[in-house]
Amino acid sequence: MESIDGTSNANIDRAEELKILANEAFKANRFSQAIDLYSQAINLNGYNAVYWANRAFAHTKLEEYGSAVQDATKAIEIDPKYSKGYYRRGAAYLAMGKFKEALKDFQQVKKNCPNDPDATRKLKECEKAYQKIRFEEAIAVKDSQRHSVADSIDYHSIEVELQYNGARIEGEVVTLDFVKKMLDDFKNQKYLHKRYAYQIILQAREMLRAMPSLVDITVSDGHHFTVCGDVHGQFYDLLNIFELNGLPSEENPYLFNGDFVDRGSFSVEVILTLFAFKCMTPSAMHLARGNHESKNMNKIYGFEGEVKSKLSEAFVELFAEVFCCLPLAHVINDKVFVAHGGLFSVDGVKLSDIRAIDRFCEPPEEGLMCEILWSDPQPQFGRGPSKRGVGLSFGEDVTKRFLQENNLDLIVRSHEVKDEGYEIEHDGKLITVFSAPNYCDQMGNKGALIRFKAPDMKPDIVTFSSVPHPNVMPMAYASNFLRLFS
């Protein structure tokens, strides 16, 4: 027997079985496996809107919002009255910061389910968020007319109360004793005084501003160098990295490859720690910009809310300014290229082109700077659309050509959660490293770091598990509407 659309009953039954297995994988937070099983169900019966909407939700969990929008759109095409299709697409648009598109979808959900209190509440939140963004855009000052916040701050004039018993910087120099005391305070959920927070951020800004967009790092023979991936506000896991691999010093230098903040609810502690080490010993701490070091992301994923809660509104602008000073890429010993996202939509990009990027701005929506922060590798050759809806996917041939043209051996990038904390792809020429274990308290992944020793610069990968943290949920400071959907 066949159904009206030509799908056999056997296929329909098998597709349902696969959907049940996919749902179980989803509940166990095995989202890649769920996507695979939903895909198998879709191959057997592509006319069931539920399969597409469910796969969209699994893509959302892996931050593959571009793919989620595509799947949800397909569900809507199959069944224009299927509310969950609009709902899933709206949630994916929200996560991308596309409020106008999200609003349209939630209006449609409300239209389909006029008496559903949940739909009403979410539509209201979405409208509020959209109005707020519109208002902020209306009053925003053009970049060319904006005065630097940093220039208007004199931290010397800020009084430190006698009863403050936290870490103190004596004079202008950030010392190891200060950093250790600060880390200890953070561990016990104490805050750093605003005066010292300003001092660290402003000193880090001066250093970062003076650097090129692509930084060359030299590791002398017999010495080593450590590269870490995304930390995403997981401060207690950052402490564990230093526990396992030693504190940053001239003899033990680190590069943190972007996405220091957002999602995890200890982002302020993470960023102040990294900046403090930068101030203490500039050569011990290298920092690259990630796609989450941007206003747009920080507004949605928690850093802005956390900064307002732990420091003050004034710091939000200051961090935004400093994030625009972060370098975009590093090359270690002329061999290893390190950047947060990956490669480009065109061939022939030279290191000199990356050096020439004017990076002192919010990330644009296209071009080299956008791509270096957002792109991902793909198993197929060539280039393809991004799963995220920003940047692109690039294949092994693209990786090898870039390495060859720039006389390099290896690409190290971050940007994607990996079960083992890392993944080696593209015939060993590309490594993804991700340093936030049990990401968002739910992915169950390991974290990893890579140690390189000169002169051979072969990657030595160390993996580690998550450690306990105080009972503050990830996304605790994220925008209201996003929490409703996660």
Short mmCIF file of C-alpha atoms in Angstrom, two decimals:
data_model
loop_
_atom_site.label_atom_id
_atom_site.label_comp_id
_atom_site.label_asym_id
_atom_site.label_seq_id
_atom_site.Cartn_x
_atom_site.Cartn_y
_atom_site.Cartn_z
CA MET A 1 0.00 0.00 0.00
CA GLU A 2 1.01 3.58 -0.63
CA SER A 3 -0.14 6.89 0.84
CA ILE A 4 -1.52 9.73 -1.31
CA ASP A 5 1.94 11.25 -1.85
CA GLY A 6 3.43 7.95 -3.00
CA THR A 7 5.22 7.00 0.23
CA SER A 8 4.78 3.32 1.06
CA ASN A 9 3.14 2.36 4.35
CA ALA A 10 6.27 0.39 5.29
CA ASN A 11 8.34 3.57 4.88
CA ILE A 12 5.83 5.59 6.89
CA ASP A 13 5.99 3.08 9.76
CA ARG A 14 9.79 2.89 9.69
CA ALA A 15 10.02 6.70 9.62
CA GLU A 16 7.85 6.86 12.77
CA GLU A 17 10.15 4.37 14.52
CA LEU A 18 13.16 6.52 13.58
CA LYS A 19 11.39 9.63 14.87
CA ILE A 20 10.86 7.95 18.26
CA LEU A 21 14.57 7.02 18.42
CA ALA A 22 15.48 10.59 17.40
CA ASN A 23 13.28 12.02 20.16
CA GLU A 24 15.05 9.79 22.70
CA ALA A 25 18.48 10.93 21.46
CA PHE A 26 17.29 14.54 21.71
CA LYS A 27 16.14 14.07 25.31
CA ALA A 28 19.57 12.62 26.15
CA ASN A 29 21.20 15.81 24.71
CA ARG A 30 22.69 13.81 21.81
CA PHE A 31 21.67 16.40 19.27
CA SER A 32 23.92 15.35 16.35
CA GLN A 33 22.57 11.81 16.63
CA ALA A 34 19.00 13.17 16.77
CA ILE A 35 19.62 15.16 13.56
CA ASP A 36 20.94 12.04 11.87
CA LEU A 37 17.87 10.00 12.87
CA TYR A 38 15.39 12.73 11.90
CA SER A 39 17.21 12.93 8.54
CA GLN A 40 16.72 9.19 8.03
CA ALA A 41 13.00 9.58 8.84
CA ILE A 42 12.76 12.49 6.36
CA ASN A 43 14.44 10.38 3.65
CA LEU A 44 11.71 7.76 4.08
CA ASN A 45 8.85 10.21 4.43
CA GLY A 46 9.61 13.81 3.56
CA TYR A 47 5.98 14.92 3.81
CA ASN A 48 5.71 14.91 7.60
CA ALA A 49 6.08 18.46 8.94
CA VAL A 50 6.82 17.17 12.45
CA TYR A 51 10.12 15.57 11.35
CA TRP A 52 11.31 18.85 9.83
CA ALA A 53 10.28 20.93 12.86
CA ASN A 54 11.92 18.47 15.26
CA ARG A 55 15.13 18.50 13.26
CA ALA A 56 15.00 22.31 13.30
CA PHE A 57 14.89 22.21 17.11
CA ALA A 58 17.92 19.88 17.24
CA HIS A 59 19.82 22.26 14.92
CA THR A 60 18.95 25.12 17.27
CA LYS A 61 20.51 23.22 20.17
CA LEU A 62 23.76 22.95 18.18
CA GLU A 63 23.59 26.69 17.35
CA GLU A 64 23.04 25.82 13.68
CA TYR A 65 20.39 28.50 13.30
CA GLY A 66 20.64 28.78 9.51
CA SER A 67 19.80 25.08 9.15
CA ALA A 68 17.02 25.42 11.74
CA VAL A 69 15.38 28.21 9.72
CA GLN A 70 15.56 26.08 6.54
CA ASP A 71 13.99 23.03 8.23
CA ALA A 72 11.25 25.02 9.94
CA THR A 73 10.46 26.75 6.63
CA LYS A 74 10.08 23.32 5.02
CA ALA A 75 7.69 22.25 7.81
CA ILE A 76 5.59 25.37 7.12
CA GLU A 77 5.54 24.65 3.37
CA ILE A 78 4.23 21.14 4.06
CA ASP A 79 1.61 22.36 6.53
CA PRO A 80 0.97 26.13 6.56
CA LYS A 81 -1.24 25.72 9.66
CA TYR A 82 1.43 23.87 11.69
CA SER A 83 2.15 26.31 14.53
CA LYS A 84 5.28 24.54 15.69
CA GLY A 85 6.94 25.27 12.33
CA TYR A 86 6.50 29.04 12.85
CA TYR A 87 7.47 28.67 16.49
CA ARG A 88 10.75 26.87 15.72
CA ARG A 89 11.64 29.31 12.97
CA GLY A 90 10.85 32.28 15.21
CA ALA A 91 13.08 30.88 17.95
CA ALA A 92 15.96 30.38 15.47
CA TYR A 93 15.55 33.93 14.14
CA LEU A 94 15.61 35.24 17.73
CA ALA A 95 18.86 33.40 18.42
CA MET A 96 20.35 35.05 15.31
CA GLY A 97 19.22 38.47 16.52
CA LYS A 98 16.74 38.78 13.63
CA PHE A 99 13.90 40.24 15.72
CA LYS A 100 11.75 41.53 12.87
CA GLU A 101 11.54 38.09 11.24
CA ALA A 102 10.99 36.40 14.61
CA LEU A 103 8.14 38.77 15.39
CA LYS A 104 6.31 37.83 12.17
CA ASP A 105 6.54 34.13 13.04
CA PHE A 106 5.26 34.58 16.59
CA GLN A 107 2.38 36.69 15.30
CA GLN A 108 1.49 33.75 13.08
CA VAL A 109 1.68 31.34 16.05
CA LYS A 110 -0.70 33.62 17.97
CA LYS A 111 -3.02 33.76 14.98
CA ASN A 112 -3.08 29.94 14.77
CA CYS A 113 -3.51 29.50 18.55
CA PRO A 114 -5.37 32.57 19.79
CA ASN A 115 -6.14 31.01 23.19
CA ASP A 116 -2.70 29.62 23.98
CA PRO A 117 -1.29 31.61 26.97
CA ASP A 118 2.25 30.46 26.18
CA ALA A 119 2.05 31.82 22.62
CA THR A 120 0.67 35.11 23.95
CA ARG A 121 3.45 35.48 26.51
CA LYS A 122 6.18 34.78 23.97
CA LEU A 123 4.74 37.16 21.42
CA LYS A 124 4.68 39.90 24.10
CA GLU A 125 8.33 39.26 25.01
CA CYS A 126 9.31 39.33 21.37
CA GLU A 127 7.45 42.61 20.77
CA LYS A 128 9.17 44.14 23.80
CA ALA A 129 12.60 43.04 22.58
CA TYR A 130 11.92 44.35 19.07
CA GLN A 131 10.71 47.75 20.36
CA LYS A 132 13.77 48.04 22.60
CA ILE A 133 16.13 47.32 19.69
CA ARG A 134 14.26 49.82 17.48
CA PHE A 135 14.54 52.46 20.22
CA GLU A 136 18.26 51.81 20.74
CA GLU A 137 18.89 52.05 16.99
CA ALA A 138 17.00 55.33 16.84
CA ILE A 139 19.07 56.96 19.58
CA ALA A 140 22.40 55.36 18.60
CA VAL A 141 25.21 57.73 17.70
CA LYS A 142 26.99 57.17 14.40
CA ASP A 143 30.42 55.53 14.86
CA SER A 144 32.12 58.54 13.32
CA GLN A 145 30.58 60.86 15.93
CA ARG A 146 30.98 58.58 18.92
CA HIS A 147 33.41 59.56 21.64
CA SER A 148 35.49 56.85 23.24
CA VAL A 149 34.10 55.83 26.63
CA ALA A 150 37.59 54.79 27.70
CA ASP A 151 38.87 58.36 27.30
CA SER A 152 36.30 59.68 29.75
CA ILE A 153 37.21 57.34 32.63
CA ASP A 154 39.70 58.30 35.33
CA TYR A 155 39.93 55.27 37.60
CA HIS A 156 42.42 57.06 39.92
CA SER A 157 39.62 59.29 41.16
CA ILE A 158 37.40 56.37 42.21
CA GLU A 159 37.31 55.92 45.97
CA VAL A 160 37.92 52.44 47.42
CA GLU A 161 35.89 52.09 50.62
CA LEU A 162 37.73 51.08 53.79
CA GLN A 163 35.49 48.05 54.28
CA TYR A 164 36.44 46.62 50.85
CA ASN A 165 38.52 43.53 51.61
CA GLY A 166 39.02 42.16 48.10
CA ALA A 167 42.07 42.19 45.81
CA ARG A 168 43.82 45.56 45.40
CA ILE A 169 46.28 46.81 42.79
CA GLU A 170 48.98 48.92 44.46
CA GLY A 171 49.90 51.71 42.04
CA GLU A 172 49.86 50.98 38.30
CA VAL A 173 51.28 47.47 38.10
CA VAL A 174 49.17 44.30 38.02
CA THR A 175 51.20 41.71 39.97
CA LEU A 176 50.90 37.94 40.28
CA ASP A 177 49.95 38.35 43.97
CA PHE A 178 47.04 40.58 42.97
CA VAL A 179 45.87 38.15 40.27
CA LYS A 180 46.01 35.18 42.65
CA LYS A 181 44.01 37.07 45.29
CA MET A 182 41.48 38.14 42.63
CA LEU A 183 41.08 34.54 41.39
CA ASP A 184 40.52 33.41 44.95
CA ASP A 185 37.88 36.10 45.50
CA PHE A 186 36.13 35.17 42.25
CA LYS A 187 36.17 31.52 43.27
CA ASN A 188 34.28 32.52 46.41
CA GLN A 189 31.84 34.61 44.35
CA LYS A 190 33.17 37.95 45.55
CA TYR A 191 33.37 40.84 43.11
CA LEU A 192 36.36 42.99 42.21
CA HIS A 193 36.12 46.68 43.08
CA LYS A 194 35.08 48.81 40.09
CA ARG A 195 38.23 50.91 40.38
CA TYR A 196 40.47 47.89 39.73
CA ALA A 197 38.13 46.49 37.08
CA TYR A 198 38.44 49.80 35.19
CA GLN A 199 42.21 49.77 35.61
CA ILE A 200 42.57 46.24 34.19
CA ILE A 201 40.22 46.83 31.25
CA LEU A 202 41.81 50.16 30.30
CA GLN A 203 45.36 48.81 30.53
CA ALA A 204 44.36 45.76 28.43
CA ARG A 205 42.74 48.09 25.90
CA GLU A 206 45.98 50.05 25.44
CA MET A 207 47.92 46.85 24.77
CA LEU A 208 45.36 45.32 22.41
CA ARG A 209 44.90 48.56 20.46
CA ALA A 210 48.60 48.67 19.64
CA MET A 211 48.59 45.17 18.10
CA PRO A 212 48.13 44.30 14.43
CA SER A 213 44.99 42.48 13.22
CA LEU A 214 47.15 39.40 12.65
CA VAL A 215 49.75 38.78 15.36
CA ASP A 216 52.95 36.80 14.79
CA ILE A 217 54.09 34.72 17.76
CA THR A 218 57.57 33.24 18.11
CA VAL A 219 58.18 30.23 20.34
CA SER A 220 61.87 29.53 20.80
CA ASP A 221 63.29 26.01 20.55
CA GLY A 222 62.64 23.82 23.56
CA HIS A 223 59.79 26.09 24.71
CA HIS A 224 56.05 25.40 24.46
CA PHE A 225 52.87 27.34 23.74
CA THR A 226 49.23 26.51 24.64
CA VAL A 227 46.13 27.26 22.54
CA CYS A 228 42.67 27.15 24.16
CA GLY A 229 39.28 27.42 22.44
CA ASP A 230 35.95 28.85 23.61
CA VAL A 231 35.56 29.29 27.37
CA HIS A 232 32.11 30.96 27.28
CA GLY A 233 31.97 32.27 30.82
CA GLN A 234 32.84 28.92 32.43
CA PHE A 235 35.18 30.44 35.02
CA TYR A 236 35.59 27.32 37.16
CA ASP A 237 36.65 25.32 34.09
CA LEU A 238 39.12 28.11 33.25
CA LEU A 239 40.63 27.73 36.74
CA ASN A 240 40.85 24.00 36.08
CA ILE A 241 42.81 24.67 32.85
CA PHE A 242 45.36 26.67 34.89
CA GLU A 243 45.40 23.90 37.49
CA LEU A 244 46.19 21.27 34.81
CA ASN A 245 48.47 23.30 32.58
CA GLY A 246 49.98 25.95 34.87
CA LEU A 247 49.29 29.67 35.28
CA PRO A 248 50.15 31.92 32.32
CA SER A 249 53.75 33.22 32.47
CA GLU A 250 56.58 34.08 30.10
CA GLU A 251 57.64 30.43 30.27
CA ASN A 252 54.04 29.17 29.92
CA PRO A 253 52.27 31.40 27.39
CA TYR A 254 48.65 30.97 26.25
CA LEU A 255 46.43 32.00 23.37
CA PHE A 256 42.69 32.06 24.08
CA ASN A 257 41.00 31.86 20.71
CA GLY A 258 37.81 33.91 21.19
CA ASP A 259 34.37 33.48 22.79
CA PHE A 260 35.50 34.25 26.32
CA VAL A 261 32.04 35.47 27.31
CA ASP A 262 28.28 34.76 26.92
CA ARG A 263 26.17 31.70 27.80
CA GLY A 264 28.14 30.75 30.93
CA SER A 265 27.20 32.97 33.88
CA PHE A 266 30.74 33.78 35.07
CA SER A 267 31.77 35.74 31.99
CA VAL A 268 32.81 38.83 33.95
CA GLU A 269 35.19 36.70 36.03
CA VAL A 270 36.61 35.05 32.89
CA ILE A 271 37.25 38.27 30.98
CA LEU A 272 38.78 40.09 33.96
CA THR A 273 41.06 37.09 34.59
CA LEU A 274 42.28 36.97 30.97
CA PHE A 275 42.76 40.76 30.84
CA ALA A 276 44.59 40.76 34.20
CA PHE A 277 47.10 38.19 32.94
CA LYS A 278 47.52 40.29 29.78
CA CYS A 279 48.33 43.33 31.94
CA MET A 280 50.63 41.35 34.24
CA THR A 281 52.75 39.74 31.48
CA PRO A 282 51.72 40.76 27.95
CA SER A 283 53.70 37.91 26.31
CA ALA A 284 52.01 35.30 28.54
CA MET A 285 48.47 35.95 27.33
CA HIS A 286 47.38 36.33 23.70
CA LEU A 287 43.71 36.96 22.96
CA ALA A 288 41.78 36.67 19.69
CA ARG A 289 38.31 37.97 18.98
CA GLY A 290 35.45 35.47 18.66
CA ASN A 291 31.99 36.02 17.20
CA HIS A 292 30.68 36.51 20.77
CA GLU A 293 32.95 39.46 21.42
CA SER A 294 30.32 41.71 19.85
CA LYS A 295 27.49 43.97 21.05
CA ASN A 296 24.82 42.07 19.17
CA MET A 297 25.72 38.71 20.74
CA ASN A 298 26.33 40.14 24.23
CA LYS A 299 22.88 41.72 24.23
CA ILE A 300 21.24 38.34 23.61
CA TYR A 301 23.46 35.72 25.26
CA GLY A 302 24.01 37.14 28.73
CA PHE A 303 27.25 39.11 28.92
CA GLU A 304 25.53 42.51 28.82
CA GLY A 305 23.09 41.53 31.57
CA GLU A 306 25.88 40.07 33.68
CA VAL A 307 28.06 43.20 33.33
CA LYS A 308 25.15 45.42 34.41
CA SER A 309 24.50 43.16 37.39
CA LYS A 310 28.11 42.72 38.60
CA LEU A 311 29.71 46.02 37.54
CA SER A 312 27.52 48.76 36.00
CA GLU A 313 25.95 50.05 32.79
CA ALA A 314 29.07 52.11 32.00
CA PHE A 315 31.15 48.95 31.69
CA VAL A 316 28.91 47.57 28.90
CA GLU A 317 30.08 50.27 26.47
CA LEU A 318 33.66 49.97 27.67
CA PHE A 319 33.82 46.22 27.03
CA ALA A 320 32.24 46.74 23.58
CA GLU A 321 35.00 49.21 22.81
CA VAL A 322 37.80 46.92 24.04
CA PHE A 323 36.38 43.92 22.13
CA CYS A 324 36.83 45.96 18.94
CA CYS A 325 40.57 46.13 19.73
CA LEU A 326 41.07 42.35 19.89
CA PRO A 327 43.27 40.90 17.12
CA LEU A 328 41.55 38.59 14.61
CA ALA A 329 44.21 35.91 14.06
CA HIS A 330 47.62 34.64 15.13
CA VAL A 331 50.43 32.79 13.35
CA ILE A 332 52.76 30.74 15.53
CA ASN A 333 56.34 30.22 14.27
CA ASP A 334 55.25 30.86 10.66
CA LYS A 335 53.58 27.42 10.72
CA VAL A 336 50.28 27.42 12.60
CA PHE A 337 47.40 29.74 11.68
CA VAL A 338 44.94 30.30 14.56
CA ALA A 339 41.58 32.11 14.23
CA HIS A 340 38.22 31.68 15.90
CA GLY A 341 36.00 30.64 12.98
CA GLY A 342 37.88 29.80 9.83
CA LEU A 343 38.47 30.56 6.18
CA PHE A 344 37.03 32.70 3.45
CA SER A 345 34.49 32.75 0.64
CA VAL A 346 37.22 33.60 -1.89
CA ASP A 347 40.55 31.96 -2.71
CA GLY A 348 43.83 33.83 -2.68
CA VAL A 349 43.50 35.47 0.75
CA LYS A 350 47.02 36.20 1.97
CA LEU A 351 48.18 36.80 5.54
CA SER A 352 48.89 40.39 4.45
CA ASP A 353 45.16 40.79 3.62
CA ILE A 354 44.26 39.75 7.16
CA ARG A 355 46.88 42.13 8.58
CA ALA A 356 45.26 44.91 6.55
CA ILE A 357 41.73 44.41 7.98
CA ASP A 358 40.53 47.51 9.83
CA ARG A 359 39.16 45.59 12.79
CA PHE A 360 38.18 48.47 15.09
CA CYS A 361 34.44 48.06 14.62
CA GLU A 362 31.53 45.75 15.32
CA PRO A 363 31.81 42.66 13.08
CA PRO A 364 30.22 43.29 9.66
CA GLU A 365 27.73 40.84 8.16
CA GLU A 366 30.00 39.83 5.29
CA GLY A 367 33.60 40.04 4.14
CA LEU A 368 36.90 38.76 5.56
CA MET A 369 36.35 39.89 9.15
CA CYS A 370 32.90 38.32 9.33
CA GLU A 371 34.17 35.05 7.81
CA ILE A 372 37.22 34.71 10.05
CA LEU A 373 34.90 34.92 13.10
CA TRP A 374 31.97 32.84 11.84
CA SER A 375 32.88 30.16 9.28
CA ASP A 376 33.05 26.39 9.87
CA PRO A 377 34.73 23.46 8.11
CA GLN A 378 32.61 20.97 6.13
CA PRO A 379 33.40 17.38 5.09
CA GLN A 380 32.58 18.04 1.39
CA PHE A 381 35.05 19.78 -0.92
CA GLY A 382 34.45 23.35 -2.02
CA ARG A 383 32.31 25.85 -0.16
CA GLY A 384 28.73 25.72 1.06
CA PRO A 385 26.20 27.81 2.97
CA SER A 386 26.75 28.15 6.69
CA LYS A 387 24.70 26.03 9.10
CA ARG A 388 24.60 29.14 11.27
CA GLY A 389 23.15 31.50 8.71
CA VAL A 390 26.29 33.71 8.92
CA GLY A 391 29.66 33.13 7.23
CA LEU A 392 30.15 29.93 5.20
CA SER A 393 31.31 26.31 5.30
CA PHE A 394 34.63 25.42 3.65
CA GLY A 395 36.09 22.08 2.56
CA GLU A 396 39.45 20.34 2.71
CA ASP A 397 40.55 21.71 -0.68
CA VAL A 398 39.96 25.28 0.56
CA THR A 399 42.02 24.56 3.72
CA LYS A 400 44.92 23.02 1.79
CA ARG A 401 45.02 25.84 -0.77
CA PHE A 402 45.09 28.51 1.95
CA LEU A 403 47.93 26.71 3.78
CA GLN A 404 49.90 26.24 0.57
CA GLU A 405 49.49 29.83 -0.63
CA ASN A 406 50.63 31.15 2.76
CA ASN A 407 53.35 28.58 3.37
CA LEU A 408 51.71 27.25 6.56
CA ASP A 409 51.30 23.73 8.01
CA LEU A 410 48.12 23.77 10.09
CA ILE A 411 44.93 25.66 10.92
CA VAL A 412 43.64 25.72 14.50
CA ARG A 413 40.15 27.13 15.06
CA SER A 414 37.44 26.93 17.75
CA HIS A 415 33.80 28.06 17.50
CA GLU A 416 32.14 24.60 17.63
CA VAL A 417 31.41 22.29 20.55
CA LYS A 418 33.01 18.85 20.04
CA ASP A 419 32.28 15.71 22.07
CA GLU A 420 35.97 15.09 22.80
CA GLY A 421 36.83 18.78 23.12
CA TYR A 422 38.55 18.72 19.73
CA GLU A 423 38.25 17.29 16.24
CA ILE A 424 40.92 16.77 13.58
CA GLU A 425 39.61 17.23 10.01
CA HIS A 426 40.71 17.98 6.45
CA ASP A 427 43.36 15.28 6.26
CA GLY A 428 44.94 16.40 9.55
CA LYS A 429 45.39 19.99 8.35
CA LEU A 430 42.65 21.52 10.52
CA ILE A 431 41.98 21.12 14.25
CA THR A 432 38.96 22.47 16.12
CA VAL A 433 39.66 23.04 19.83
CA PHE A 434 36.87 23.85 22.30
CA SER A 435 37.67 24.50 25.97
CA ALA A 436 34.24 24.70 27.64
CA PRO A 437 33.51 21.15 28.94
CA ASN A 438 29.87 20.14 29.52
CA TYR A 439 28.98 23.27 27.56
CA CYS A 440 25.98 25.11 29.01
CA ASP A 441 25.75 22.37 31.67
CA GLN A 442 24.05 20.07 29.19
CA MET A 443 26.22 18.94 26.28
CA GLY A 444 28.29 16.38 28.21
CA ASN A 445 31.36 17.16 26.05
CA LYS A 446 34.97 17.22 27.19
CA GLY A 447 37.12 20.34 26.92
CA ALA A 448 40.53 20.41 25.26
CA LEU A 449 43.68 22.48 24.86
CA ILE A 450 46.59 22.11 22.44
CA ARG A 451 50.25 22.35 23.43
CA PHE A 452 52.84 23.08 20.75
CA LYS A 453 56.55 22.60 21.40
CA ALA A 454 59.19 24.29 19.26
CA PRO A 455 60.83 23.59 16.90
CA ASP A 456 58.67 20.77 15.50
CA MET A 457 55.34 22.42 16.53
CA LYS A 458 53.40 19.15 16.51
CA PRO A 459 50.03 19.49 18.28
CA ASP A 460 49.80 17.71 21.63
CA ILE A 461 46.12 17.63 22.59
CA VAL A 462 45.07 17.43 26.25
CA THR A 463 41.42 16.79 27.15
CA PHE A 464 39.65 17.39 30.46
CA SER A 465 36.19 17.08 32.03
CA SER A 466 34.07 19.78 33.62
CA VAL A 467 34.37 20.71 37.28
CA PRO A 468 31.54 21.75 39.63
CA HIS A 469 30.51 25.40 39.82
CA PRO A 470 28.22 27.38 42.13
CA ASN A 471 24.54 26.96 41.49
CA VAL A 472 24.09 29.70 38.90
CA MET A 473 22.62 28.36 35.68
CA PRO A 474 24.14 29.14 32.28
CA MET A 475 22.23 31.94 30.52
CA ALA A 476 21.14 33.29 33.94
CA TYR A 477 21.73 36.84 32.63
CA ALA A 478 20.54 36.23 29.05
CA SER A 479 17.70 38.28 27.62
CA ASN A 480 14.31 37.26 28.91
CA PHE A 481 12.89 36.14 25.61
CA LEU A 482 15.84 33.88 24.85
CA ARG A 483 15.46 32.12 28.20
CA LEU A 484 11.81 31.47 27.33
CA PHE A 485 12.92 29.47 24.32
CA SER A 486 15.90 27.55 25.64
#
